[in-house]
mmCIF file of C-alpha atoms in Angstrom:
data_model
loop_
_atom_site.group_PDB
_atom_site.id
_atom_site.type_symbol
_atom_site.label_atom_id
_atom_site.label_comp_id
_atom_site.label_asym_id
_atom_site.label_seq_id
_atom_site.Cartn_x
_atom_site.Cartn_y
_atom_site.Cartn_z
ATOM 1 C CA MET A 1 24.838 111.047 -40.324
ATOM 2 C CA PHE A 2 22.437 113.822 -39.383
ATOM 3 C CA ALA A 3 20.963 115.239 -36.174
ATOM 4 C CA THR A 4 17.382 116.156 -35.261
ATOM 5 C CA ALA A 5 16.148 118.399 -32.445
ATOM 6 C CA SER A 6 12.811 117.560 -30.821
ATOM 7 C CA GLU A 7 10.104 118.942 -28.575
ATOM 8 C CA ASP A 8 10.621 115.914 -26.277
ATOM 9 C CA THR A 9 13.899 117.591 -25.112
ATOM 10 C CA THR A 10 16.127 115.033 -26.862
ATOM 11 C CA ILE A 11 18.600 115.215 -29.743
ATOM 12 C CA LYS A 12 18.815 112.147 -31.963
ATOM 13 C CA LEU A 13 21.584 111.136 -34.361
ATOM 14 C CA TRP A 14 20.595 109.122 -37.427
ATOM 15 C CA SER A 15 22.427 107.265 -40.167
ATOM 16 C CA VAL A 16 21.410 107.147 -43.819
ATOM 17 C CA PRO A 17 21.622 103.475 -44.986
ATOM 18 C CA ASP A 18 24.716 102.836 -47.123
ATOM 19 C CA ASP A 19 22.665 101.197 -49.881
ATOM 20 C CA TRP A 20 19.983 103.893 -50.072
ATOM 21 C CA GLU A 21 19.708 105.934 -53.263
ATOM 22 C CA PRO A 22 17.362 108.926 -53.803
ATOM 23 C CA ILE A 23 16.589 107.923 -57.403
ATOM 24 C CA ASP A 24 15.857 104.636 -59.199
ATOM 25 C CA GLU A 25 17.579 103.233 -62.287
ATOM 26 C CA LYS A 26 15.352 105.396 -64.517
ATOM 27 C CA GLY A 27 16.327 108.582 -62.719
ATOM 28 C CA HIS A 28 12.964 108.975 -60.970
ATOM 29 C CA ALA A 29 12.711 109.999 -57.331
ATOM 30 C CA LYS A 30 12.230 107.043 -54.996
ATOM 31 C CA LYS A 31 9.893 106.861 -52.053
ATOM 32 C CA GLY A 32 11.510 107.732 -48.741
ATOM 33 C CA THR A 33 12.710 105.134 -46.236
ATOM 34 C CA ASN A 34 11.445 105.269 -42.652
ATOM 35 C CA LEU A 35 14.157 105.322 -39.982
ATOM 36 C CA SER A 36 12.884 103.827 -36.753
ATOM 37 C CA GLU A 37 16.021 103.500 -34.636
ATOM 38 C CA SER A 38 18.440 106.338 -33.923
ATOM 39 C CA LEU A 39 22.175 105.815 -33.498
ATOM 40 C CA VAL A 40 22.485 107.970 -30.381
ATOM 41 C CA ASP A 41 20.067 109.854 -28.115
ATOM 42 C CA LEU A 42 21.462 112.932 -26.368
ATOM 43 C CA VAL A 43 19.510 113.756 -23.199
ATOM 44 C CA GLY A 44 20.227 116.820 -21.067
ATOM 45 C CA HIS A 45 17.988 119.746 -22.027
ATOM 46 C CA ARG A 46 14.911 120.349 -19.869
ATOM 47 C CA LYS A 47 12.704 121.878 -22.584
ATOM 48 C CA LYS A 48 12.231 121.803 -26.351
ATOM 49 C CA VAL A 49 15.472 121.722 -28.363
ATOM 50 C CA THR A 50 15.350 124.271 -31.185
ATOM 51 C CA LEU A 51 18.805 124.409 -32.840
ATOM 52 C CA VAL A 52 21.735 122.049 -33.472
ATOM 53 C CA LYS A 53 25.047 122.677 -35.276
ATOM 54 C CA PHE A 54 27.909 120.232 -35.937
ATOM 55 C CA HIS A 55 31.440 121.338 -35.082
ATOM 56 C CA PRO A 56 33.305 122.423 -38.266
ATOM 57 C CA THR A 57 36.593 120.600 -37.534
ATOM 58 C CA ALA A 58 36.295 118.227 -34.535
ATOM 59 C CA ASN A 59 34.897 114.735 -34.950
ATOM 60 C CA ASN A 60 31.461 114.066 -33.449
ATOM 61 C CA VAL A 61 31.007 117.324 -31.531
ATOM 62 C CA LEU A 62 27.603 119.029 -31.582
ATOM 63 C CA LEU A 63 26.296 122.390 -30.357
ATOM 64 C CA SER A 64 22.638 122.720 -29.298
ATOM 65 C CA ALA A 65 20.226 125.341 -27.988
ATOM 66 C CA ALA A 66 16.869 124.872 -26.283
ATOM 67 C CA THR A 67 13.988 126.840 -24.807
ATOM 68 C CA ASP A 68 15.361 126.156 -21.308
ATOM 69 C CA ASN A 69 17.675 129.151 -22.040
ATOM 70 C CA SER A 70 20.782 127.020 -22.352
ATOM 71 C CA VAL A 71 23.358 126.018 -24.960
ATOM 72 C CA LYS A 72 25.323 122.773 -24.685
ATOM 73 C CA VAL A 73 28.353 121.259 -26.408
ATOM 74 C CA TRP A 74 28.060 117.463 -26.779
ATOM 75 C CA ASP A 75 30.488 114.598 -27.304
ATOM 76 C CA ILE A 76 28.409 112.346 -29.566
ATOM 77 C CA GLU A 77 30.617 109.262 -29.158
ATOM 78 C CA LYS A 78 30.289 109.380 -25.363
ATOM 79 C CA SER A 79 26.663 110.643 -25.451
ATOM 80 C CA GLU A 80 27.454 113.248 -22.828
ATOM 81 C CA VAL A 81 27.612 117.019 -22.335
ATOM 82 C CA MET A 82 31.107 118.457 -22.610
ATOM 83 C CA THR A 83 30.223 122.011 -21.487
ATOM 84 C CA SER A 84 27.057 124.022 -20.941
ATOM 85 C CA PHE A 85 25.944 127.643 -20.500
ATOM 86 C CA ASP A 86 22.602 127.882 -18.685
ATOM 87 C CA ASP A 87 22.107 131.607 -18.188
ATOM 88 C CA LEU A 88 20.729 132.909 -21.483
ATOM 89 C CA GLY A 89 18.222 135.678 -20.951
ATOM 90 C CA ASP A 90 15.517 134.546 -23.363
ATOM 91 C CA LEU A 91 14.736 132.527 -26.501
ATOM 92 C CA THR A 92 17.752 131.732 -28.700
ATOM 93 C CA TYR A 93 17.489 132.921 -32.315
ATOM 94 C CA ASP A 94 20.717 131.502 -33.737
ATOM 95 C CA ILE A 95 23.903 129.578 -32.914
ATOM 96 C CA VAL A 96 26.987 129.508 -35.154
ATOM 97 C CA TRP A 97 30.579 128.191 -34.931
ATOM 98 C CA ASP A 98 33.588 130.091 -36.222
ATOM 99 C CA THR A 99 35.799 128.526 -38.922
ATOM 100 C CA THR A 100 38.054 126.556 -36.562
ATOM 101 C CA GLY A 101 35.392 125.806 -33.974
ATOM 102 C CA ASP A 102 37.324 127.531 -31.185
ATOM 103 C CA ASN A 103 34.400 129.890 -30.536
ATOM 104 C CA PHE A 104 30.691 130.124 -31.172
ATOM 105 C CA ALA A 105 28.116 132.912 -31.132
ATOM 106 C CA VAL A 106 24.581 132.906 -29.733
ATOM 107 C CA SER A 107 21.980 135.508 -30.722
ATOM 108 C CA ASN A 108 19.118 135.925 -28.289
ATOM 109 C CA LYS A 109 15.738 137.548 -27.918
ATOM 110 C CA ASP A 110 17.151 139.694 -25.073
ATOM 111 C CA LYS A 111 18.938 141.703 -27.844
ATOM 112 C CA LEU A 112 22.352 140.327 -26.941
ATOM 113 C CA ILE A 113 24.761 138.378 -29.116
ATOM 114 C CA ARG A 114 27.152 136.454 -26.901
ATOM 115 C CA LEU A 115 30.531 135.373 -28.264
ATOM 116 C CA MET A 116 31.588 132.295 -26.324
ATOM 117 C CA ASP A 117 34.618 130.062 -25.872
ATOM 118 C CA GLY A 118 33.764 126.763 -27.550
ATOM 119 C CA ARG A 119 35.598 124.569 -25.019
ATOM 120 C CA THR A 120 34.307 126.151 -21.817
ATOM 121 C CA SER A 121 31.001 127.725 -22.970
ATOM 122 C CA THR A 122 31.926 130.932 -21.160
ATOM 123 C CA VAL A 123 31.126 134.397 -22.525
ATOM 124 C CA THR A 124 34.220 136.152 -23.899
ATOM 125 C CA SER A 125 32.489 139.260 -25.297
ATOM 126 C CA THR A 126 29.025 140.563 -26.117
ATOM 127 C CA LEU A 127 27.260 142.681 -28.693
ATOM 128 C CA GLU A 128 24.573 144.699 -26.905
ATOM 129 C CA LYS A 129 21.585 145.620 -29.063
ATOM 130 C CA PRO A 130 23.291 145.277 -32.460
ATOM 131 C CA HIS A 131 19.818 145.733 -33.962
ATOM 132 C CA MET A 132 17.103 147.717 -32.197
ATOM 133 C CA GLY A 133 14.083 146.198 -33.969
ATOM 134 C CA LEU A 134 11.936 143.263 -32.875
ATOM 135 C CA LYS A 135 12.786 140.848 -35.700
ATOM 136 C CA SER A 136 14.891 137.740 -35.178
ATOM 137 C CA MET A 137 18.663 138.330 -35.250
ATOM 138 C CA LYS A 138 20.982 135.985 -37.145
ATOM 139 C CA CYS A 139 24.781 136.046 -37.249
ATOM 140 C CA LEU A 140 27.780 134.623 -39.118
ATOM 141 C CA TYR A 141 31.548 134.488 -38.800
ATOM 142 C CA LEU A 142 32.867 135.699 -42.168
ATOM 143 C CA GLY A 143 35.435 132.961 -42.695
ATOM 144 C CA THR A 144 38.963 133.729 -41.498
ATOM 145 C CA THR A 145 38.709 137.493 -42.104
ATOM 146 C CA GLY A 146 38.205 138.354 -38.429
ATOM 147 C CA LYS A 147 34.882 139.981 -39.294
ATOM 148 C CA PHE A 148 31.392 139.163 -38.027
ATOM 149 C CA LEU A 149 28.009 139.647 -39.712
ATOM 150 C CA THR A 150 24.691 140.309 -37.991
ATOM 151 C CA VAL A 151 21.250 140.743 -39.557
ATOM 152 C CA GLY A 152 18.106 142.078 -37.930
ATOM 153 C CA ALA A 153 15.858 145.140 -37.951
ATOM 154 C CA SER A 154 16.254 148.832 -37.150
ATOM 155 C CA LEU A 155 14.050 150.942 -34.882
ATOM 156 C CA THR A 156 11.898 151.778 -37.907
ATOM 157 C CA ASN A 157 11.531 148.020 -38.556
ATOM 158 C CA SER A 158 13.650 148.101 -41.717
ATOM 159 C CA ARG A 159 15.663 144.951 -42.307
ATOM 160 C CA GLU A 160 19.400 145.591 -42.119
ATOM 161 C CA MET A 161 22.785 143.926 -41.884
ATOM 162 C CA LYS A 162 25.975 145.045 -40.147
ATOM 163 C CA ILE A 163 29.611 144.000 -40.276
ATOM 164 C CA TRP A 164 31.720 144.073 -37.100
ATOM 165 C CA ASP A 165 35.417 143.716 -36.322
ATOM 166 C CA LEU A 166 35.833 140.911 -33.765
ATOM 167 C CA LYS A 167 38.734 142.856 -32.202
ATOM 168 C CA ASN A 168 36.581 145.951 -31.644
ATOM 169 C CA LEU A 169 32.838 145.471 -31.227
ATOM 170 C CA SER A 170 32.097 149.018 -30.097
ATOM 171 C CA GLU A 171 30.870 150.193 -33.523
ATOM 172 C CA PRO A 172 29.941 148.394 -36.749
ATOM 173 C CA LEU A 173 32.294 148.763 -39.705
ATOM 174 C CA SER A 174 29.366 149.133 -42.080
ATOM 175 C CA THR A 175 25.567 149.079 -42.058
ATOM 176 C CA GLU A 176 23.278 148.382 -44.996
ATOM 177 C CA THR A 177 19.495 148.701 -45.068
ATOM 178 C CA ILE A 178 17.789 146.001 -47.136
ATOM 179 C CA ASP A 179 14.027 146.683 -47.250
ATOM 180 C CA ASN A 180 10.891 146.876 -45.093
ATOM 181 C CA SER A 181 9.655 143.288 -45.448
ATOM 182 C CA SER A 182 8.420 141.556 -42.321
ATOM 183 C CA GLY A 183 10.289 138.238 -42.476
ATOM 184 C CA ALA A 184 13.573 137.520 -40.703
ATOM 185 C CA LEU A 185 16.725 137.619 -42.850
ATOM 186 C CA LEU A 186 18.619 134.357 -43.449
ATOM 187 C CA PRO A 187 22.338 134.800 -44.312
ATOM 188 C CA THR A 188 24.470 132.039 -45.875
ATOM 189 C CA PHE A 189 28.194 132.546 -46.490
ATOM 190 C CA ASP A 190 30.561 130.863 -48.953
ATOM 191 C CA ALA A 191 33.922 131.241 -47.204
ATOM 192 C CA ASP A 192 35.894 129.951 -50.226
ATOM 193 C CA ALA A 193 34.665 132.741 -52.523
ATOM 194 C CA ASN A 194 33.691 135.340 -49.871
ATOM 195 C CA ILE A 195 30.142 135.456 -51.241
ATOM 196 C CA LEU A 196 27.133 136.138 -49.013
ATOM 197 C CA TYR A 197 23.715 134.848 -50.093
ATOM 198 C CA LEU A 198 20.985 136.789 -48.316
ATOM 199 C CA SER A 199 17.442 135.407 -48.267
ATOM 200 C CA GLY A 200 14.520 135.909 -45.913
ATOM 201 C CA LYS A 201 11.535 134.100 -44.464
ATOM 202 C CA GLY A 202 8.489 134.691 -46.640
ATOM 203 C CA ASP A 203 10.693 136.030 -49.474
ATOM 204 C CA GLY A 204 11.285 134.676 -52.952
ATOM 205 C CA ILE A 205 14.495 136.682 -53.434
ATOM 206 C CA ILE A 206 18.113 135.649 -52.833
ATOM 207 C CA ARG A 207 20.580 138.547 -52.946
ATOM 208 C CA PRO A 208 24.277 137.761 -53.598
ATOM 209 C CA TYR A 209 26.977 140.025 -52.130
ATOM 210 C CA GLU A 210 30.755 139.906 -52.377
ATOM 211 C CA PHE A 211 32.617 140.600 -49.146
ATOM 212 C CA GLU A 212 35.822 142.618 -49.560
ATOM 213 C CA ASP A 213 37.698 145.148 -47.425
ATOM 214 C CA SER A 214 35.132 145.015 -44.615
ATOM 215 C CA LYS A 215 32.301 145.882 -46.990
ATOM 216 C CA LEU A 216 29.608 144.021 -48.909
ATOM 217 C CA PHE A 217 29.104 144.741 -52.604
ATOM 218 C CA LYS A 218 25.909 143.610 -54.282
ATOM 219 C CA LEU A 219 26.748 141.472 -57.311
ATOM 220 C CA ASN A 220 23.442 141.464 -59.215
ATOM 221 C CA ASP A 221 19.681 141.231 -58.754
ATOM 222 C CA GLY A 222 20.072 137.626 -57.647
ATOM 223 C CA TYR A 223 17.442 134.914 -57.755
ATOM 224 C CA ARG A 224 13.728 135.755 -57.782
ATOM 225 C CA SER A 225 10.765 133.458 -57.296
ATOM 226 C CA HIS A 226 7.081 133.678 -56.353
ATOM 227 C CA VAL A 227 7.519 130.757 -53.939
ATOM 228 C CA PRO A 228 8.201 132.072 -50.407
ATOM 229 C CA CYS A 229 11.137 130.734 -48.427
ATOM 230 C CA LYS A 230 10.746 129.093 -45.012
ATOM 231 C CA GLY A 231 14.397 128.162 -44.476
ATOM 232 C CA MET A 232 17.706 128.083 -46.342
ATOM 233 C CA CYS A 233 21.048 126.290 -46.144
ATOM 234 C CA MET A 234 24.063 125.626 -48.369
ATOM 235 C CA ILE A 235 25.426 122.176 -49.155
ATOM 236 C CA PRO A 236 29.201 121.596 -48.866
ATOM 237 C CA LYS A 237 31.022 122.622 -52.036
ATOM 238 C CA ARG A 238 32.258 119.058 -52.611
ATOM 239 C CA GLY A 239 28.642 118.215 -53.514
ATOM 240 C CA ASN A 240 28.454 120.783 -56.334
ATOM 241 C CA ASP A 241 28.562 120.072 -60.074
ATOM 242 C CA ILE A 242 32.121 121.365 -60.415
ATOM 243 C CA MET A 243 32.570 120.704 -64.129
ATOM 244 C CA HIS A 244 29.489 122.805 -64.897
ATOM 245 C CA ASN A 245 30.937 125.654 -62.768
ATOM 246 C CA GLU A 246 28.340 125.390 -60.019
ATOM 247 C CA THR A 247 29.813 127.599 -57.299
ATOM 248 C CA ALA A 248 26.954 127.231 -54.804
ATOM 249 C CA ARG A 249 23.861 125.139 -54.254
ATOM 250 C CA LEU A 250 21.284 126.397 -51.781
ATOM 251 C CA MET A 251 18.527 124.196 -50.400
ATOM 252 C CA LYS A 252 15.322 126.212 -50.086
ATOM 253 C CA LEU A 253 12.647 124.960 -47.688
ATOM 254 C CA THR A 254 9.128 125.961 -48.774
ATOM 255 C CA ASN A 255 5.736 125.802 -47.078
ATOM 256 C CA ASN A 256 4.097 123.214 -49.329
ATOM 257 C CA GLN A 257 6.506 122.453 -52.208
ATOM 258 C CA GLY A 258 9.163 120.583 -50.272
ATOM 259 C CA VAL A 259 12.864 121.392 -50.487
ATOM 260 C CA GLN A 260 14.035 123.029 -53.722
ATOM 261 C CA PRO A 261 17.731 122.931 -54.793
ATOM 262 C CA LEU A 262 18.910 126.233 -56.304
ATOM 263 C CA GLN A 263 22.105 126.230 -58.351
ATOM 264 C CA PHE A 264 24.395 129.235 -58.818
ATOM 265 C CA THR A 265 26.841 128.929 -61.715
ATOM 266 C CA VAL A 266 29.585 131.024 -63.327
ATOM 267 C CA PRO A 267 29.377 131.049 -67.142
ATOM 268 C CA ARG A 268 32.623 129.887 -68.774
ATOM 269 C CA LYS A 269 33.340 128.788 -72.354
ATOM 270 C CA SER A 270 36.014 126.275 -71.408
ATOM 271 C CA ASP A 271 35.090 122.741 -70.312
ATOM 272 C CA ALA A 272 38.251 122.448 -68.216
ATOM 273 C CA PHE A 273 38.393 122.618 -64.421
ATOM 274 C CA GLN A 274 38.320 126.277 -63.310
ATOM 275 C CA ASP A 275 40.893 126.481 -60.529
ATOM 276 C CA ASP A 276 40.447 130.252 -60.127
ATOM 277 C CA ILE A 277 36.868 129.839 -58.833
ATOM 278 C CA PHE A 278 37.353 126.463 -57.136
ATOM 279 C CA PRO A 279 40.184 126.620 -54.577
ATOM 280 C CA ASP A 280 40.683 123.712 -52.197
ATOM 281 C CA SER A 281 37.612 123.429 -49.989
ATOM 282 C CA ALA A 282 36.656 121.812 -46.686
ATOM 283 C CA SER A 283 36.442 118.027 -46.849
ATOM 284 C CA SER A 284 34.383 115.632 -44.741
ATOM 285 C CA GLU A 285 37.474 114.544 -42.791
ATOM 286 C CA PRO A 286 37.762 115.825 -39.197
ATOM 287 C CA ALA A 287 40.916 117.715 -38.264
ATOM 288 C CA HIS A 288 41.010 116.247 -34.739
ATOM 289 C CA THR A 289 39.023 114.152 -32.266
ATOM 290 C CA ALA A 290 36.637 115.549 -29.675
ATOM 291 C CA ASP A 291 39.142 114.906 -26.868
ATOM 292 C CA GLU A 292 41.996 116.537 -28.799
ATOM 293 C CA TRP A 293 39.871 119.614 -29.493
ATOM 294 C CA LEU A 294 38.709 119.857 -25.872
ATOM 295 C CA GLY A 295 42.354 119.578 -24.780
ATOM 296 C CA GLY A 296 43.268 122.698 -26.776
ATOM 297 C CA SER A 297 43.957 121.547 -30.335
ATOM 298 C CA SER A 298 43.085 124.323 -32.793
ATOM 299 C CA LYS A 299 42.986 123.492 -36.490
ATOM 300 C CA GLY A 300 41.200 124.696 -39.569
ATOM 301 C CA PRO A 301 39.127 122.362 -41.750
ATOM 302 C CA VAL A 302 40.980 119.634 -43.649
ATOM 303 C CA LYS A 303 41.037 120.828 -47.257
ATOM 304 C CA MET A 304 40.422 118.784 -50.388
ATOM 305 C CA SER A 305 40.885 119.448 -54.081
ATOM 306 C CA LEU A 306 37.686 119.960 -56.043
ATOM 307 C CA ASN A 307 39.376 118.900 -59.277
ATOM 308 C CA PRO A 308 37.792 115.569 -60.328
ATOM 309 C CA LEU A 309 41.195 114.386 -61.594
ATOM 310 C CA ASN A 310 42.548 114.530 -58.042
ATOM 311 C CA LYS A 311 39.507 112.644 -56.700
ATOM 312 C CA GLY A 312 39.280 114.949 -53.692
ATOM 313 C CA ALA A 313 42.521 113.727 -52.141
ATOM 314 C CA THR A 314 42.837 114.689 -48.461
ATOM 315 C CA GLY A 315 45.280 112.144 -47.059
ATOM 316 C CA PRO A 316 44.626 109.109 -44.808
ATOM 317 C CA LYS A 317 41.141 108.708 -43.425
ATOM 318 C CA LYS A 318 40.228 108.014 -39.835
ATOM 319 C CA ALA A 319 37.901 105.045 -39.524
ATOM 320 C CA PHE A 320 34.990 105.559 -37.161
ATOM 321 C CA LYS A 321 31.360 104.727 -37.692
ATOM 322 C CA LEU A 322 28.439 104.827 -35.280
ATOM 323 C CA ARG A 323 26.138 101.799 -35.303
ATOM 324 C CA THR A 324 22.676 101.124 -33.928
ATOM 325 C CA VAL A 325 21.975 98.734 -31.053
ATOM 326 C CA ALA A 326 20.352 96.328 -33.522
ATOM 327 C CA GLN A 327 23.489 96.276 -35.705
ATOM 328 C CA VAL A 328 25.787 95.638 -32.750
ATOM 329 C CA SER A 329 23.437 92.917 -31.398
ATOM 330 C CA ALA A 330 23.434 91.148 -34.772
ATOM 331 C CA GLU A 331 27.237 91.248 -34.925
ATOM 332 C CA LEU A 332 27.473 89.920 -31.366
ATOM 333 C CA GLU A 333 25.096 87.059 -32.120
ATOM 334 C CA LYS A 334 27.133 86.127 -35.212
ATOM 335 C CA ALA A 335 30.363 86.213 -33.170
ATOM 336 C CA ASN A 336 28.839 84.028 -30.413
ATOM 337 C CA LYS A 337 27.764 81.430 -32.989
ATOM 338 C CA ARG A 338 31.291 81.413 -34.379
ATOM 339 C CA VAL A 339 32.756 80.898 -30.886
ATOM 340 C CA THR A 340 30.353 78.004 -30.211
ATOM 341 C CA TYR A 341 31.292 76.366 -33.524
ATOM 342 C CA LEU A 342 35.029 76.639 -32.811
ATOM 343 C CA GLU A 343 34.591 75.255 -29.275
ATOM 344 C CA GLU A 344 32.786 72.219 -30.697
ATOM 345 C CA LYS A 345 35.582 71.642 -33.218
ATOM 346 C CA LEU A 346 38.202 71.797 -30.471
ATOM 347 C CA LYS A 347 36.201 69.435 -28.291
ATOM 348 C CA ALA A 348 35.867 66.957 -31.177
ATOM 349 C CA ALA A 349 39.628 67.056 -31.610
ATOM 350 C CA GLY A 350 40.173 66.317 -27.943
ATOM 351 C CA ILE A 351 41.536 69.753 -27.128
ATOM 352 C CA GLU A 352 40.417 71.373 -23.885
ATOM 353 C CA CYS A 353 39.512 75.083 -24.021
#
């Protein structure tokens, strides 16, 4: 299931068909399949929706931001708003959940980053002017370390990143200047390995940093390409090629060359599973329902083993699957035909219904 944000003020949830495969039997890429009917339409924003983020631990909870200067938390199953904050000062640059989904952060064009309670959408603390420049500000919770990362620009328009202590936001713990390029920085964080991958709009460079003791240490020169980046995200680690020591796979959106997968691997001589670089990672199983989370349940992600021998064991699965109106209608029609058939059999046997 995936979500799309639209200029028509709606958010739509879609399902990838169970029998769809991206490649054919020869290993060639297949033509895409058009999806015409969404599973759920979420209606509530008054202007264009710009950002959506799924909750990291609760089932079917979604965070959204729009140009009506609001952020909303949605219950997808009920197709309704759980909470909303409607007093943002300007355009929203970024929204991000923390590891447990108890809180989220919103960076805004008014040079404020608001840290908010996830269940009530109320502001708990703010970062005022963490970056003085005019570039877009992005932010990240650095796993369970209690630290917070922001990226933006200085007064001299140099791109920079800062690390903050969530218990004391008065001063940054560290500040690092990157360069003088014009594009906005795009941070992606691997919480399992404490590795930050820093890219930027219009850049062809991805810089890897290791986060340790409240500081970032550059690992190497990173990845370099002549193809500029338009957007970047990281796939869940359970989708990596574990036995070839692929520690991260970034999906790079380009202007005219589609989406390019970029693999980051650790060279090892052994063909065995490397448990020192692949600890248990977040699975696709929710830790609690939307109602449980809203009622105060606080849990980290359900972990799974990345060792292929363990087959990603996580425990019992919770069965829930959204279906389209057409699917439900077809099932209802089939059930009605079955009822009619059984009624006729009973009537033929002289049994009154």
